[in-house]
PDB file of C-alpha atoms in Angstrom:
ATOM      1  CA  MET A 814       0.000   0.000   0.000  1.00  0.00           C
ATOM      2  CA  SER A 815       1.311   3.418  -0.932  1.00  0.00           C
ATOM      3  CA  LEU A 816       1.890   6.129   1.659  1.00  0.00           C
ATOM      4  CA  VAL A 817       0.472   9.641   1.366  1.00  0.00           C
ATOM      5  CA  LYS A 818       2.239  12.538   3.086  1.00  0.00           C
ATOM      6  CA  LEU A 819       0.099  14.828   5.236  1.00  0.00           C
ATOM      7  CA  THR A 820       0.489  18.316   6.673  1.00  0.00           C
ATOM      8  CA  ILE A 821      -1.472  19.987   9.468  1.00  0.00           C
ATOM      9  CA  LYS A 822      -4.095  22.419   8.188  1.00  0.00           C
ATOM     10  CA  GLY A 823      -5.541  23.458  11.544  1.00  0.00           C
ATOM     11  CA  ILE A 824      -7.550  22.559  14.616  1.00  0.00           C
ATOM     12  CA  SER A 825     -11.327  22.948  14.785  1.00  0.00           C
ATOM     13  CA  TYR A 826     -13.699  22.977  17.761  1.00  0.00           C
ATOM     14  CA  SER A 827     -16.393  20.307  17.790  1.00  0.00           C
ATOM     15  CA  GLN A 828     -20.065  21.209  17.897  1.00  0.00           C
ATOM     16  CA  THR A 829     -21.021  17.566  18.367  1.00  0.00           C
ATOM     17  CA  GLN A 830     -18.742  16.481  21.228  1.00  0.00           C
ATOM     18  CA  ASN A 831     -18.105  18.583  24.330  1.00  0.00           C
ATOM     19  CA  GLY A 832     -14.417  19.172  24.959  1.00  0.00           C
ATOM     20  CA  ALA A 833     -13.426  17.573  21.663  1.00  0.00           C
ATOM     21  CA  TYR A 834     -11.524  19.061  18.747  1.00  0.00           C
ATOM     22  CA  ALA A 835     -10.827  18.011  15.186  1.00  0.00           C
ATOM     23  CA  LEU A 836      -7.288  17.998  13.920  1.00  0.00           C
ATOM     24  CA  ILE A 837      -7.480  18.701  10.171  1.00  0.00           C
ATOM     25  CA  LEU A 838      -4.724  17.058   8.121  1.00  0.00           C
ATOM     26  CA  ASN A 839      -4.214  17.864   4.462  1.00  0.00           C
ATOM     27  CA  GLU A 840      -2.677  15.607   1.810  1.00  0.00           C
ATOM     28  CA  VAL A 841       0.437  17.262   0.367  1.00  0.00           C
ATOM     29  CA  ASP A 842      -0.246  16.416  -3.282  1.00  0.00           C
ATOM     30  CA  GLY A 843      -4.021  16.737  -3.289  1.00  0.00           C
ATOM     31  CA  GLU A 844      -7.078  18.526  -1.942  1.00  0.00           C
ATOM     32  CA  ARG A 845      -8.458  15.983   0.505  1.00  0.00           C
ATOM     33  CA  LYS A 846      -8.556  16.641   4.249  1.00  0.00           C
ATOM     34  CA  LEU A 847      -8.452  14.072   7.026  1.00  0.00           C
ATOM     35  CA  PRO A 848     -10.244  15.266  10.205  1.00  0.00           C
ATOM     36  CA  ILE A 849      -9.334  13.346  13.366  1.00  0.00           C
ATOM     37  CA  VAL A 850     -11.114  13.727  16.707  1.00  0.00           C
ATOM     38  CA  ILE A 851      -8.718  14.606  19.545  1.00  0.00           C
ATOM     39  CA  GLY A 852      -9.067  15.730  23.151  1.00  0.00           C
ATOM     40  CA  ALA A 853      -8.583  19.222  24.558  1.00  0.00           C
ATOM     41  CA  PHE A 854      -5.161  18.491  26.097  1.00  0.00           C
ATOM     42  CA  GLU A 855      -3.793  17.053  22.859  1.00  0.00           C
ATOM     43  CA  ALA A 856      -5.273  19.964  20.883  1.00  0.00           C
ATOM     44  CA  GLN A 857      -3.498  22.386  23.221  1.00  0.00           C
ATOM     45  CA  SER A 858      -0.207  20.495  22.919  1.00  0.00           C
ATOM     46  CA  ILE A 859      -0.370  20.463  19.119  1.00  0.00           C
ATOM     47  CA  ALA A 860      -1.367  24.140  18.996  1.00  0.00           C
ATOM     48  CA  ILE A 861       1.615  25.082  21.163  1.00  0.00           C
ATOM     49  CA  ALA A 862       3.979  23.111  18.919  1.00  0.00           C
ATOM     50  CA  LEU A 863       2.565  24.951  15.899  1.00  0.00           C
ATOM     51  CA  GLU A 864       2.845  28.368  17.594  1.00  0.00           C
ATOM     52  CA  LYS A 865       6.604  28.698  17.945  1.00  0.00           C
ATOM     53  CA  GLU A 866       6.362  32.008  19.832  1.00  0.00           C
ATOM     54  CA  ILE A 867       4.494  30.528  22.808  1.00  0.00           C
ATOM     55  CA  LYS A 868       6.786  28.774  25.281  1.00  0.00           C
ATOM     56  CA  PRO A 869       5.131  27.122  28.294  1.00  0.00           C
ATOM     57  CA  PRO A 870       6.832  27.893  31.620  1.00  0.00           C
ATOM     58  CA  ARG A 871       6.915  24.172  32.384  1.00  0.00           C
ATOM     59  CA  PRO A 872       7.325  21.320  29.879  1.00  0.00           C
ATOM     60  CA  LEU A 873       4.124  19.629  28.721  1.00  0.00           C
ATOM     61  CA  THR A 874       4.064  15.829  28.528  1.00  0.00           C
ATOM     62  CA  HIS A 875       5.104  15.803  24.869  1.00  0.00           C
ATOM     63  CA  ASP A 876       7.905  18.300  25.551  1.00  0.00           C
ATOM     64  CA  LEU A 877       9.128  16.046  28.354  1.00  0.00           C
ATOM     65  CA  PHE A 878       9.144  13.055  25.999  1.00  0.00           C
ATOM     66  CA  LYS A 879      11.172  15.106  23.494  1.00  0.00           C
ATOM     67  CA  SER A 880      13.749  16.027  26.171  1.00  0.00           C
ATOM     68  CA  PHE A 881      13.902  12.417  27.327  1.00  0.00           C
ATOM     69  CA  ALA A 882      14.389  11.155  23.761  1.00  0.00           C
ATOM     70  CA  ASP A 883      17.079  13.766  23.047  1.00  0.00           C
ATOM     71  CA  ARG A 884      18.969  12.781  26.195  1.00  0.00           C
ATOM     72  CA  PHE A 885      19.105   9.145  25.075  1.00  0.00           C
ATOM     73  CA  ASP A 886      19.685   9.862  21.363  1.00  0.00           C
ATOM     74  CA  ILE A 887      16.269   8.615  20.255  1.00  0.00           C
ATOM     75  CA  VAL A 888      14.937  10.234  17.089  1.00  0.00           C
ATOM     76  CA  VAL A 889      11.365  10.109  15.801  1.00  0.00           C
ATOM     77  CA  LYS A 890      11.801   9.541  12.062  1.00  0.00           C
ATOM     78  CA  GLN A 891       8.154   9.551  10.982  1.00  0.00           C
ATOM     79  CA  VAL A 892       4.571   8.935  12.027  1.00  0.00           C
ATOM     80  CA  ILE A 893       2.211   6.672  10.088  1.00  0.00           C
ATOM     81  CA  ILE A 894      -1.566   6.643  10.566  1.00  0.00           C
ATOM     82  CA  HIS A 895      -1.943   2.996   9.625  1.00  0.00           C
ATOM     83  CA  LYS A 896      -5.462   1.895  10.535  1.00  0.00           C
ATOM     84  CA  LEU A 897      -9.035   3.182  10.819  1.00  0.00           C
ATOM     85  CA  VAL A 898     -11.564   1.077  12.741  1.00  0.00           C
ATOM     86  CA  ASP A 899     -15.041   2.299  13.760  1.00  0.00           C
ATOM     87  CA  GLY A 900     -13.996   5.925  13.339  1.00  0.00           C
ATOM     88  CA  VAL A 901     -10.837   5.525  15.449  1.00  0.00           C
ATOM     89  CA  PHE A 902      -7.433   6.169  13.851  1.00  0.00           C
ATOM     90  CA  TYR A 903      -4.424   4.081  14.909  1.00  0.00           C
ATOM     91  CA  SER A 904      -0.861   5.300  14.471  1.00  0.00           C
ATOM     92  CA  SER A 905       2.726   4.161  14.734  1.00  0.00           C
ATOM     93  CA  ILE A 906       5.785   6.196  15.677  1.00  0.00           C
ATOM     94  CA  ILE A 907       8.906   5.126  13.802  1.00  0.00           C
ATOM     95  CA  CYS A 908      11.921   5.740  16.067  1.00  0.00           C
ATOM     96  CA  GLU A 909      15.633   5.219  15.622  1.00  0.00           C
ATOM     97  CA  ARG A 910      18.514   4.836  18.077  1.00  0.00           C
ATOM     98  CA  ASP A 911      22.035   3.723  17.178  1.00  0.00           C
ATOM     99  CA  LYS A 912      20.771   2.969  13.651  1.00  0.00           C
ATOM    100  CA  ILE A 913      18.244   0.488  15.072  1.00  0.00           C
ATOM    101  CA  GLU A 914      14.650   1.213  14.081  1.00  0.00           C
ATOM    102  CA  GLU A 915      11.718   0.585  16.408  1.00  0.00           C
ATOM    103  CA  ILE A 916       7.967   0.903  15.794  1.00  0.00           C
ATOM    104  CA  ILE A 917       5.868   2.130  18.720  1.00  0.00           C
ATOM    105  CA  ASP A 918       2.077   2.049  18.816  1.00  0.00           C
ATOM    106  CA  ALA A 919       0.505   5.396  19.788  1.00  0.00           C
ATOM    107  CA  ARG A 920      -2.689   7.393  19.792  1.00  0.00           C
ATOM    108  CA  THR A 921      -2.756   9.519  16.677  1.00  0.00           C
ATOM    109  CA  SER A 922      -2.982  12.785  18.639  1.00  0.00           C
ATOM    110  CA  ASP A 923       0.112  11.894  20.694  1.00  0.00           C
ATOM    111  CA  ALA A 924       1.988  10.723  17.615  1.00  0.00           C
ATOM    112  CA  ILE A 925       1.335  13.985  15.781  1.00  0.00           C
ATOM    113  CA  ALA A 926       2.217  16.117  18.820  1.00  0.00           C
ATOM    114  CA  LEU A 927       5.572  14.321  18.900  1.00  0.00           C
ATOM    115  CA  ALA A 928       6.069  14.485  15.128  1.00  0.00           C
ATOM    116  CA  LEU A 929       5.816  18.276  15.329  1.00  0.00           C
ATOM    117  CA  ARG A 930       8.443  18.448  18.061  1.00  0.00           C
ATOM    118  CA  PHE A 931      10.842  16.263  16.081  1.00  0.00           C
ATOM    119  CA  SER A 932      10.013  17.907  12.712  1.00  0.00           C
ATOM    120  CA  ALA A 933       9.113  14.411  11.528  1.00  0.00           C
ATOM    121  CA  PRO A 934       6.852  13.804   8.510  1.00  0.00           C
ATOM    122  CA  ILE A 935       3.315  12.429   8.912  1.00  0.00           C
ATOM    123  CA  PHE A 936       1.930   9.786   6.556  1.00  0.00           C
ATOM    124  CA  THR A 937      -1.165   7.686   6.063  1.00  0.00           C
ATOM    125  CA  TYR A 938      -2.023   4.923   3.625  1.00  0.00           C
ATOM    126  CA  LYS A 939      -3.906   5.740   0.448  1.00  0.00           C
ATOM    127  CA  ASN A 940      -6.773   3.393   1.317  1.00  0.00           C
ATOM    128  CA  ILE A 941      -7.370   5.246   4.617  1.00  0.00           C
ATOM    129  CA  LEU A 942      -7.471   8.594   2.827  1.00  0.00           C
ATOM    130  CA  ASP A 943      -9.799   7.103   0.212  1.00  0.00           C
ATOM    131  CA  LYS A 944     -12.116   5.962   2.995  1.00  0.00           C
ATOM    132  CA  ALA A 945     -12.009   8.951   5.363  1.00  0.00           C
ATOM    133  CA  GLY A 946     -10.638  11.851   3.326  1.00  0.00           C
ATOM    134  CA  ILE A 947     -13.023  14.719   2.541  1.00  0.00           C
ATOM    135  CA  TYR A 948     -13.020  18.031   0.709  1.00  0.00           C
ATOM    136  CA  LEU A 949     -13.477  21.186   2.803  1.00  0.00           C
ATOM    137  CA  ASN A 950     -14.430  23.720   0.133  1.00  0.00           C
ATOM    138  CA  ASN A 951     -17.562  24.360   2.222  1.00  0.00           C
ATOM    139  CA  PRO A 952     -17.659  23.725   6.010  1.00  0.00           C
ATOM    140  CA  THR A 953     -21.074  22.038   5.707  1.00  0.00           C
ATOM    141  CA  GLU A 954     -19.517  19.361   3.514  1.00  0.00           C
ATOM    142  CA  LEU A 955     -18.131  17.729   6.647  1.00  0.00           C
ATOM    143  CA  GLU A 956     -21.658  16.957   7.771  1.00  0.00           C
ATOM    144  CA  ASN A 957     -23.013  16.130   4.319  1.00  0.00           C
ATOM    145  CA  GLN A 958     -20.249  13.708   3.407  1.00  0.00           C
ATOM    146  CA  ASN A 959     -20.323  11.917   6.773  1.00  0.00           C
ATOM    147  CA  PRO A 960     -23.937  11.737   7.971  1.00  0.00           C
ATOM    148  CA  ASP A 961     -23.123   8.894  10.349  1.00  0.00           C
ATOM    149  CA  GLY A 962     -20.280  10.779  12.043  1.00  0.00           C
ATOM    150  CA  ASP A 963     -17.656   8.031  11.690  1.00  0.00           C
ATOM    151  CA  GLY A 964     -15.240  10.025  13.838  1.00  0.00           C
ATOM    152  CA  VAL A 965     -15.365  13.115  11.613  1.00  0.00           C
ATOM    153  CA  LEU A 966     -16.644  16.355  13.081  1.00  0.00           C
ATOM    154  CA  SER A 967     -19.194  18.514  11.291  1.00  0.00           C
ATOM    155  CA  LYS A 968     -19.133  22.292  10.751  1.00  0.00           C
ATOM    156  CA  PRO A 969     -15.618  23.064  12.013  1.00  0.00           C
ATOM    157  CA  GLU A 970     -14.953  26.273  13.884  1.00  0.00           C
ATOM    158  CA  THR A 971     -11.618  28.074  14.116  1.00  0.00           C
ATOM    159  CA  PHE A 972      -9.740  26.954  17.214  1.00  0.00           C
ATOM    160  CA  GLY A 973      -9.445  29.646  19.840  1.00  0.00           C
ATOM    161  CA  LEU A 974     -10.519  32.620  17.746  1.00  0.00           C
ATOM    162  CA  GLU A 975     -13.999  33.180  16.413  1.00  0.00           C
ATOM    163  CA  ASN A 976     -17.232  31.761  17.936  1.00  0.00           C
ATOM    164  CA  GLU A 977     -16.654  31.251  21.671  1.00  0.00           C
ATOM    165  CA  GLY A 978     -13.943  33.916  21.804  1.00  0.00           C
ATOM    166  CA  ASN A 979     -15.682  36.894  20.195  1.00  0.00           C
ATOM    167  CA  THR A 980     -16.165  38.801  23.464  1.00  0.00           C
ATOM    168  CA  SER A 981     -12.570  38.476  24.591  1.00  0.00           C
ATOM    169  CA  VAL A 982     -11.239  39.328  21.121  1.00  0.00           C
ATOM    170  CA  ASN A 983     -13.261  42.564  21.210  1.00  0.00           C
ATOM    171  CA  ILE A 984     -11.745  43.371  24.600  1.00  0.00           C
ATOM    172  CA  TYR A 985      -8.246  42.915  23.202  1.00  0.00           C
ATOM    173  CA  LYS A 986      -8.998  45.437  20.452  1.00  0.00           C
ATOM    174  CA  THR A 987      -9.474  48.129  23.112  1.00  0.00           C
ATOM    175  CA  MET A 988      -6.056  47.452  24.702  1.00  0.00           C
ATOM    176  CA  ASN A 989      -2.826  49.157  23.687  1.00  0.00           C
ATOM    177  CA  LEU A 990       0.294  47.191  22.686  1.00  0.00           C
ATOM    178  CA  SER A 991       1.902  47.422  26.117  1.00  0.00           C
ATOM    179  CA  GLU A 992      -1.221  46.032  27.776  1.00  0.00           C
ATOM    180  CA  LEU A 993      -1.444  43.272  25.172  1.00  0.00           C
ATOM    181  CA  HIS A 994       2.145  42.171  25.782  1.00  0.00           C
ATOM    182  CA  GLU A 995       1.518  42.097  29.534  1.00  0.00           C
ATOM    183  CA  ALA A 996      -1.673  40.079  29.003  1.00  0.00           C
ATOM    184  CA  LEU A 997       0.196  37.662  26.711  1.00  0.00           C
ATOM    185  CA  GLU A 998       2.914  37.083  29.294  1.00  0.00           C
ATOM    186  CA  LYS A 999       0.330  36.488  32.016  1.00  0.00           C
ATOM    187  CA  SER A1000      -1.648  34.053  29.844  1.00  0.00           C
ATOM    188  CA  VAL A1001       1.481  32.011  29.162  1.00  0.00           C
ATOM    189  CA  GLN A1002       2.395  31.996  32.864  1.00  0.00           C
ATOM    190  CA  ASP A1003      -1.157  30.867  33.665  1.00  0.00           C
ATOM    191  CA  GLU A1004      -0.819  28.220  30.933  1.00  0.00           C
ATOM    192  CA  ASP A1005      -3.952  29.569  29.231  1.00  0.00           C
ATOM    193  CA  TYR A1006      -2.624  29.016  25.725  1.00  0.00           C
ATOM    194  CA  GLU A1007      -5.927  29.502  23.965  1.00  0.00           C
ATOM    195  CA  LYS A1008      -6.133  33.058  25.341  1.00  0.00           C
ATOM    196  CA  ALA A1009      -2.449  33.564  24.555  1.00  0.00           C
ATOM    197  CA  ALA A1010      -3.080  32.655  20.909  1.00  0.00           C
ATOM    198  CA  LYS A1011      -5.874  35.234  20.663  1.00  0.00           C
ATOM    199  CA  ILE A1012      -3.716  37.960  22.193  1.00  0.00           C
ATOM    200  CA  ARG A1013      -0.762  37.040  19.985  1.00  0.00           C
ATOM    201  CA  ASP A1014      -2.923  37.341  16.885  1.00  0.00           C
ATOM    202  CA  GLU A1015      -4.106  40.806  17.963  1.00  0.00           C
ATOM    203  CA  ILE A1016      -0.484  41.884  18.541  1.00  0.00           C
ATOM    204  CA  SER A1017       0.491  40.530  15.122  1.00  0.00           C
ATOM    205  CA  LYS A1018      -2.256  42.576  13.461  1.00  0.00           C
ATOM    206  CA  ARG A1019      -1.039  45.748  15.189  1.00  0.00           C
ATOM    207  CA  GLU A1020       2.640  45.195  14.382  1.00  0.00           C
ATOM    208  CA  SER A1021       2.230  44.053  10.787  1.00  0.00           C
TER     209      SER A1021
END
């Protein structure tokens, strides 16, 4: 079976499952997307890895694993989403130490959080993308193409920005740059990374 390389398109908030998010993966040489349901902690960990400017004051679990692996010369070479059963994706982490390769079973959300920290590529098999891949030209297509759910979330919302954050975003627009930088630092110290992302985006708009 041929492998298809994937990149991360974004993270969406679920309207159908409380506390759940959808990680949207995009095939590199095509238009199909692969939404995968993940938990809030994993969504936060992936978002932090994507947002290079935000550094948590203490290492998250995936950061700790990265430090541990670096200390013992373990390298994550790639991640493969290798199976889909009843809407659940199964993944493998391909590691290498002293030129010896090992395959470790992992939840897909954990595997991708680690892949980001090791700058490792993410793959899936063509038959999985054929089965679960969708086109996101229109957000409602998520619901239309998967009426039974099958682990795919409908009507994605932008993670940490629009919808549930409109009030706070409006508040940030009334703050000056100095206040925004102070609020950003406090959010990071409080480990409220969703708020930190909103503030960072407002600062970026002002400074661009």
